[in-house]
Amino acid sequence: MSFSFLLLAHAAHAAEPAAPAAPADADSGEDEVSEEQSVDGYTELEDAQAGRAGTLEERLWLTWGYVPAEGYTPSDTLELSYTGKGLLKNTEFDLAQYFEHDDVDNTTGFTLGWMQRWVKDGGRKSAIPSIGTLTEYYLRTPGVINLPEFAPGATVGDHVAEVLTVAKYVGPGTLYLNGEAQMQLFNSEICVTEDDVAIQPKDAPDQNGPAAPNYDGCDYWAPFTLVARIGYKLPVIPDKLDVELDFTHETNEFATQEASDTLPEPEPHYPYEMGNVAVMWHINDHWTLSPGVLFGLDGHEETPTYEAGIFLLHE
C-alpha cells in the first residue's frame, strides 16, 4: 500500500461527520422525564419513574409519630433498589426492611417490589402522561410471630399490593394520581386466648378476659385494603429544591364486625384521611435529603395525629 493512499484514507476518515451525542435517555443516566418527575422525598407517593439505569440506590426513612390508639410510633425503613439497563432501563427492583414500635406491639417485615414505567410522559404540550405500576409483596419476618413483644401486630400475614400511577406535567410541576389495592394473605385475625392474657399489655386490642378464644372479640384483617392518593410536586429551585404535597384516603386494615349477643358494640374501624408535606433538597448528583410531616385529617383514634421524619437517598 502506497504512502499517498494512506494519506487519502486518513483525509477521508477525518471528513466523516462526528457521531451524534448520546440521547438524554441513554443507559448512562435518567431521561428528562424520570429526572423531573421522580419524587425522592418523605412521602408514600409513587411517581412511576425508575432510577438511573444500571444503578444501585439506597433509601432510608426515619419516622417519629403519634397515633391515639397506639401511642408513639417510631419506625424505620431501609430500602435497596436496582434499575436495569437496555430493555430494562425503565424497570426497578426493590428490597426493603421495615420496623415499627408502639405501645401495643412491634411490627417488622420485608417488602419485595417491582416498579415498571409503561408509558413515558409526552411532554408539556402533549396529553400523554407517564403510566407505571408497582407490585409489592410483604413478607413477615420468620419467627417473629412467636415472640410475645411482637404480638398482636406480628400476626398480620403476608400481603400483596398493586399500585397504579399516572403522572402528568401540569403548570410548573407534576400532578400524580395513585390507586392501590392490597390483598391480605394468611393469618387473618388477632385473638386473645387465656394463655395470652398474662403476656398482653392491658390495652391490647379486644382483650376479653380468659376466653378460649372469644371469636366475637377478635380483630379481623380486612381481605382487601384500598388507597387513593393525589399529589403535586413543585420545583422551587431547578435541580436543587422541590416541594411535594399529597392527600391520602385509605380504607382501614381491619374489618368492623357486626353486632352479636356476645359483642353488642363492636369496635368500628374507619378509613384514614391524611395530608403530607415534604421538602426535597438535592444536595448533589448523588445525595438527596428530605424532611417531611404527615397530618391526620379525620380525628379518628386509629389515624396518626402526626408523623414527622427524614428521608435520605443515595444514588
Coordinates of C-alpha atoms in Angstrom, one line a residue:
M1 CA 0.0 0.0 0.0
S2 CA 1.5 3.3 -1.1
F3 CA 2.1 6.3 1.3
S4 CA -0.2 8.5 -0.8
F5 CA -3.1 6.1 -0.5
L6 CA -2.7 6.1 3.3
L7 CA -2.9 9.9 3.2
L8 CA -6.1 9.8 1.2
A9 CA -7.6 7.3 3.5
H10 CA -6.8 9.4 6.6
A11 CA -8.2 12.5 4.9
A12 CA -11.5 10.7 4.1
H13 CA -11.8 9.4 7.6
A14 CA -11.2 13.0 9.0
A15 CA -14.0 14.3 6.8
E16 CA -16.6 11.9 8.3
P17 CA -19.2 13.6 10.4
A18 CA -18.8 13.1 14.2
A19 CA -21.0 10.6 15.9
P20 CA -24.2 12.1 17.3
A21 CA -24.3 12.8 21.0
A22 CA -25.9 10.1 23.2
P23 CA -29.6 10.8 23.8
A24 CA -30.8 12.0 27.1
D25 CA -32.3 8.6 28.0
A26 CA -29.2 6.6 27.2
D27 CA -28.3 3.9 29.6
S28 CA -25.8 6.1 31.3
G29 CA -28.4 8.0 33.3
E30 CA -32.0 9.1 33.8
D31 CA -34.1 10.6 30.9
E32 CA -35.5 14.0 31.4
V33 CA -38.9 12.8 32.4
S34 CA -37.5 10.4 35.1
E35 CA -35.3 13.2 36.4
E36 CA -38.1 15.8 36.6
Q37 CA -41.0 13.5 37.8
S38 CA -39.1 11.4 40.3
V39 CA -40.4 12.1 43.9
D40 CA -37.4 11.4 46.2
G41 CA -38.9 12.6 49.5
Y42 CA -40.6 11.9 52.8
T43 CA -43.8 10.6 51.3
E44 CA -45.6 7.4 50.2
L45 CA -46.5 9.0 46.8
E46 CA -45.4 6.8 43.9
D47 CA -44.0 8.5 40.8
A48 CA -43.9 5.8 38.1
Q49 CA -40.2 6.5 37.4
A50 CA -37.3 4.1 37.7
G51 CA -33.9 5.2 38.9
R52 CA -30.7 5.8 36.9
A53 CA -30.0 2.8 34.6
G54 CA -27.6 0.3 35.9
T55 CA -27.5 2.0 39.3
L56 CA -28.0 0.7 42.8
E57 CA -29.8 3.2 45.1
E58 CA -30.1 3.2 48.9
R59 CA -33.1 4.9 50.7
L60 CA -33.7 5.4 54.4
W61 CA -36.9 6.7 56.1
L62 CA -36.7 7.6 59.8
T63 CA -40.1 8.5 61.4
W64 CA -41.5 9.5 64.8
G65 CA -45.2 9.6 65.1
Y66 CA -48.2 9.5 67.4
V67 CA -51.4 7.5 67.0
P68 CA -54.1 7.9 69.8
A69 CA -54.9 4.2 69.7
E70 CA -51.3 3.1 69.7
G71 CA -49.2 5.8 71.4
Y72 CA -45.9 6.9 70.0
T73 CA -44.8 5.0 66.9
P74 CA -41.1 5.3 65.9
S75 CA -40.3 3.4 62.7
D76 CA -37.6 3.0 60.1
T77 CA -37.4 1.6 56.6
L78 CA -34.2 0.8 54.7
E79 CA -34.6 0.1 51.0
L80 CA -32.2 -1.0 48.3
S81 CA -33.2 -0.7 44.6
Y82 CA -31.6 -1.5 41.3
T83 CA -32.6 -0.2 37.8
G84 CA -31.7 -2.3 34.8
K85 CA -30.1 -1.4 31.5
G86 CA -31.1 -1.6 27.9
L87 CA -34.6 -3.1 27.7
L88 CA -34.8 -2.9 31.5
K89 CA -33.9 0.7 31.8
N90 CA -37.5 1.5 32.9
T91 CA -37.6 -1.4 35.4
E92 CA -36.7 -1.1 39.1
F93 CA -36.4 -3.9 41.6
D94 CA -36.7 -3.1 45.3
L95 CA -35.9 -4.8 48.6
A96 CA -36.9 -3.0 51.9
Q97 CA -36.8 -3.9 55.6
Y98 CA -39.4 -2.3 57.9
F99 CA -39.6 -2.0 61.7
E100 CA -42.2 -0.1 63.9
H101 CA -42.7 0.0 67.6
D102 CA -45.7 1.3 69.5
D103 CA -47.4 0.9 72.9
V104 CA -49.3 -2.3 71.8
D105 CA -46.8 -4.3 69.7
N106 CA -43.8 -4.3 67.4
T107 CA -44.0 -5.0 63.7
T108 CA -41.3 -6.0 61.3
G109 CA -41.1 -7.4 57.8
F110 CA -39.6 -7.3 54.3
T111 CA -41.0 -5.9 51.1
L112 CA -40.1 -7.1 47.7
G113 CA -41.0 -4.7 44.9
W114 CA -41.1 -4.5 41.1
M115 CA -41.6 -1.0 39.6
Q116 CA -42.2 -0.6 35.9
R117 CA -42.8 2.6 33.8
W118 CA -45.0 1.5 30.8
V119 CA -45.7 4.9 29.2
K120 CA -43.4 8.0 29.2
D121 CA -44.9 11.5 29.6
G122 CA -45.1 13.0 26.1
G123 CA -44.1 16.5 27.3
R124 CA -45.8 19.6 28.5
K125 CA -47.6 20.1 25.2
S126 CA -48.8 16.5 25.0
A127 CA -51.8 14.8 26.6
I128 CA -49.9 11.6 27.1
P129 CA -49.0 11.0 30.8
S130 CA -46.4 8.8 32.5
I131 CA -48.0 5.5 33.5
G132 CA -46.4 3.0 35.8
T133 CA -47.1 0.1 38.1
L134 CA -45.6 -1.1 41.4
T135 CA -46.1 -4.7 42.5
E136 CA -45.1 -5.4 46.1
Y137 CA -45.1 -8.5 48.4
Y138 CA -44.8 -8.0 52.1
L139 CA -43.1 -10.9 53.8
R140 CA -43.4 -11.2 57.6
T141 CA -40.1 -11.8 59.4
P142 CA -39.9 -15.5 60.1
G143 CA -40.2 -16.5 63.7
V144 CA -41.3 -13.1 65.0
I145 CA -44.9 -14.1 65.3
N146 CA -43.9 -16.4 68.2
L147 CA -42.4 -13.5 70.3
P148 CA -44.7 -12.0 72.9
E149 CA -43.3 -8.5 72.4
F150 CA -44.4 -8.6 68.8
A151 CA -48.0 -9.8 69.4
P152 CA -50.6 -9.0 68.3
G153 CA -49.2 -6.9 65.4
A154 CA -46.9 -9.6 64.2
T155 CA -49.9 -11.8 63.4
V156 CA -50.5 -9.8 60.3
G157 CA -49.9 -12.3 57.5
D158 CA -48.1 -11.7 54.2
H159 CA -49.9 -9.4 51.7
V160 CA -49.5 -8.4 48.1
A161 CA -50.2 -5.0 46.7
E162 CA -50.5 -3.4 43.3
V163 CA -50.2 0.4 42.7
L164 CA -51.1 2.2 39.5
T165 CA -49.6 5.6 39.0
V166 CA -50.5 8.3 36.5
A167 CA -48.2 11.4 36.4
K168 CA -48.6 14.4 34.2
Y169 CA -46.9 17.8 33.8
V170 CA -49.4 20.4 35.0
G171 CA -48.3 24.0 35.3
P172 CA -44.8 24.4 36.6
G173 CA -44.8 21.0 38.3
T174 CA -46.2 17.5 38.1
L175 CA -49.5 16.1 39.2
Y176 CA -49.7 12.5 40.5
L177 CA -52.5 10.0 40.9
N178 CA -52.1 6.8 42.8
G179 CA -54.6 3.9 43.1
E180 CA -53.6 0.9 45.3
A181 CA -55.2 -2.4 46.1
Q182 CA -53.8 -4.7 48.7
M183 CA -54.8 -8.3 49.4
Q184 CA -54.3 -9.9 52.8
L185 CA -52.8 -13.4 52.9
F186 CA -52.7 -15.9 55.8
N187 CA -53.3 -15.1 59.5
S188 CA -56.5 -13.1 59.1
E189 CA -57.3 -12.4 62.8
I190 CA -55.9 -11.2 66.1
C191 CA -57.5 -13.2 69.0
V192 CA -56.6 -13.1 72.7
T193 CA -56.6 -16.5 74.4
E194 CA -56.3 -17.5 78.1
D195 CA -52.6 -18.0 77.7
D196 CA -52.2 -14.6 76.0
V197 CA -53.8 -12.6 78.8
A198 CA -50.8 -12.9 81.1
I199 CA -48.4 -11.5 78.5
Q200 CA -50.6 -9.0 76.6
P201 CA -50.4 -5.3 77.6
K202 CA -53.6 -4.1 79.2
D203 CA -54.5 -2.0 76.2
A204 CA -54.1 -4.9 73.6
P205 CA -56.9 -4.9 71.1
D206 CA -60.1 -6.7 72.1
Q207 CA -58.8 -8.3 75.3
N208 CA -61.9 -10.0 76.6
G209 CA -60.6 -11.9 79.6
P210 CA -59.8 -15.6 79.8
A211 CA -61.8 -16.6 76.8
A212 CA -60.7 -19.6 74.8
P213 CA -60.9 -17.7 72.5
N214 CA -63.9 -15.4 72.1
Y215 CA -64.0 -15.1 68.3
D216 CA -66.6 -12.3 68.6
G217 CA -63.8 -10.3 70.2
C218 CA -61.2 -10.8 67.5
D219 CA -59.9 -8.2 65.2
Y220 CA -60.1 -9.4 61.6
W221 CA -57.7 -8.1 59.0
A222 CA -59.8 -6.9 56.0
P223 CA -59.2 -9.1 53.0
F224 CA -58.6 -6.0 50.8
T225 CA -57.3 -2.5 51.6
L226 CA -57.8 0.3 49.0
V227 CA -55.8 3.5 48.8
A228 CA -56.4 6.6 46.7
R229 CA -53.7 9.3 46.7
I230 CA -53.2 12.6 44.8
G231 CA -50.1 14.7 45.0
Y232 CA -48.2 17.6 43.3
K233 CA -44.5 18.3 43.1
L234 CA -43.4 21.9 42.6
P235 CA -39.8 22.8 41.6
V236 CA -38.7 25.8 43.7
I237 CA -35.0 25.9 42.6
P238 CA -34.4 23.8 39.5
D239 CA -32.3 20.7 40.2
K240 CA -31.9 21.8 43.8
L241 CA -35.1 22.2 45.8
D242 CA -38.7 20.8 45.4
V243 CA -41.8 20.8 47.5
E244 CA -44.3 18.0 47.4
L245 CA -47.8 17.9 48.8
D246 CA -50.3 14.9 48.8
F247 CA -53.6 13.8 50.2
T248 CA -54.4 10.1 51.0
H249 CA -57.7 8.3 51.6
E250 CA -57.2 4.7 52.8
T251 CA -59.6 2.0 54.0
N252 CA -58.8 0.5 57.4
E253 CA -56.8 -2.6 57.5
F254 CA -59.3 -4.1 60.0
A255 CA -62.9 -5.1 59.2
T256 CA -65.6 -3.9 61.5
Q257 CA -67.7 -6.8 62.8
E258 CA -71.5 -6.9 63.0
A259 CA -73.1 -6.7 66.5
S260 CA -73.9 -10.0 68.2
D261 CA -75.1 -11.3 71.6
T262 CA -71.5 -11.6 72.8
L263 CA -70.4 -8.4 71.1
P264 CA -73.2 -5.9 71.3
E265 CA -71.0 -2.9 70.4
P266 CA -68.2 -3.9 68.0
E267 CA -65.2 -1.6 67.6
P268 CA -65.6 0.4 64.4
H269 CA -62.6 0.8 62.1
Y270 CA -62.9 4.0 60.0
P271 CA -60.9 4.9 56.8
Y272 CA -57.9 7.1 57.2
E273 CA -57.6 10.6 55.7
M274 CA -54.1 12.1 55.8
G275 CA -52.1 15.0 54.3
N276 CA -48.4 15.1 53.7
V277 CA -45.8 17.9 53.0
A278 CA -42.2 17.2 52.1
V279 CA -39.3 19.4 51.1
M280 CA -36.7 17.7 48.8
W281 CA -33.1 19.1 48.8
H282 CA -30.9 17.7 46.1
I283 CA -27.5 18.2 47.8
N284 CA -25.6 17.0 44.7
D285 CA -25.9 14.4 41.9
H286 CA -25.7 11.5 44.4
W287 CA -27.4 12.7 47.6
T288 CA -31.0 13.9 48.4
L289 CA -32.3 14.9 51.9
S290 CA -36.0 15.4 52.6
P291 CA -37.7 16.3 55.8
G292 CA -41.4 15.9 55.9
V293 CA -44.5 15.7 58.1
L294 CA -47.9 13.8 57.8
F295 CA -51.0 15.0 59.5
G296 CA -54.2 13.1 60.3
L297 CA -57.3 14.9 59.0
D298 CA -60.2 12.9 60.3
G299 CA -59.6 12.9 64.1
H300 CA -60.1 9.1 64.5
E301 CA -58.3 7.1 67.1
E302 CA -56.5 4.9 64.6
T303 CA -55.4 7.7 62.3
P304 CA -51.9 9.1 63.0
T305 CA -52.2 12.5 64.7
Y306 CA -48.8 13.3 63.0
E307 CA -45.7 11.5 61.6
A308 CA -42.5 13.6 61.2
G309 CA -39.3 12.3 59.8
I310 CA -36.3 12.4 57.4
F311 CA -35.8 10.7 54.1
L312 CA -32.3 10.1 52.7
L313 CA -31.4 8.9 49.2
H314 CA -28.0 7.9 47.8
E315 CA -27.8 7.1 44.1

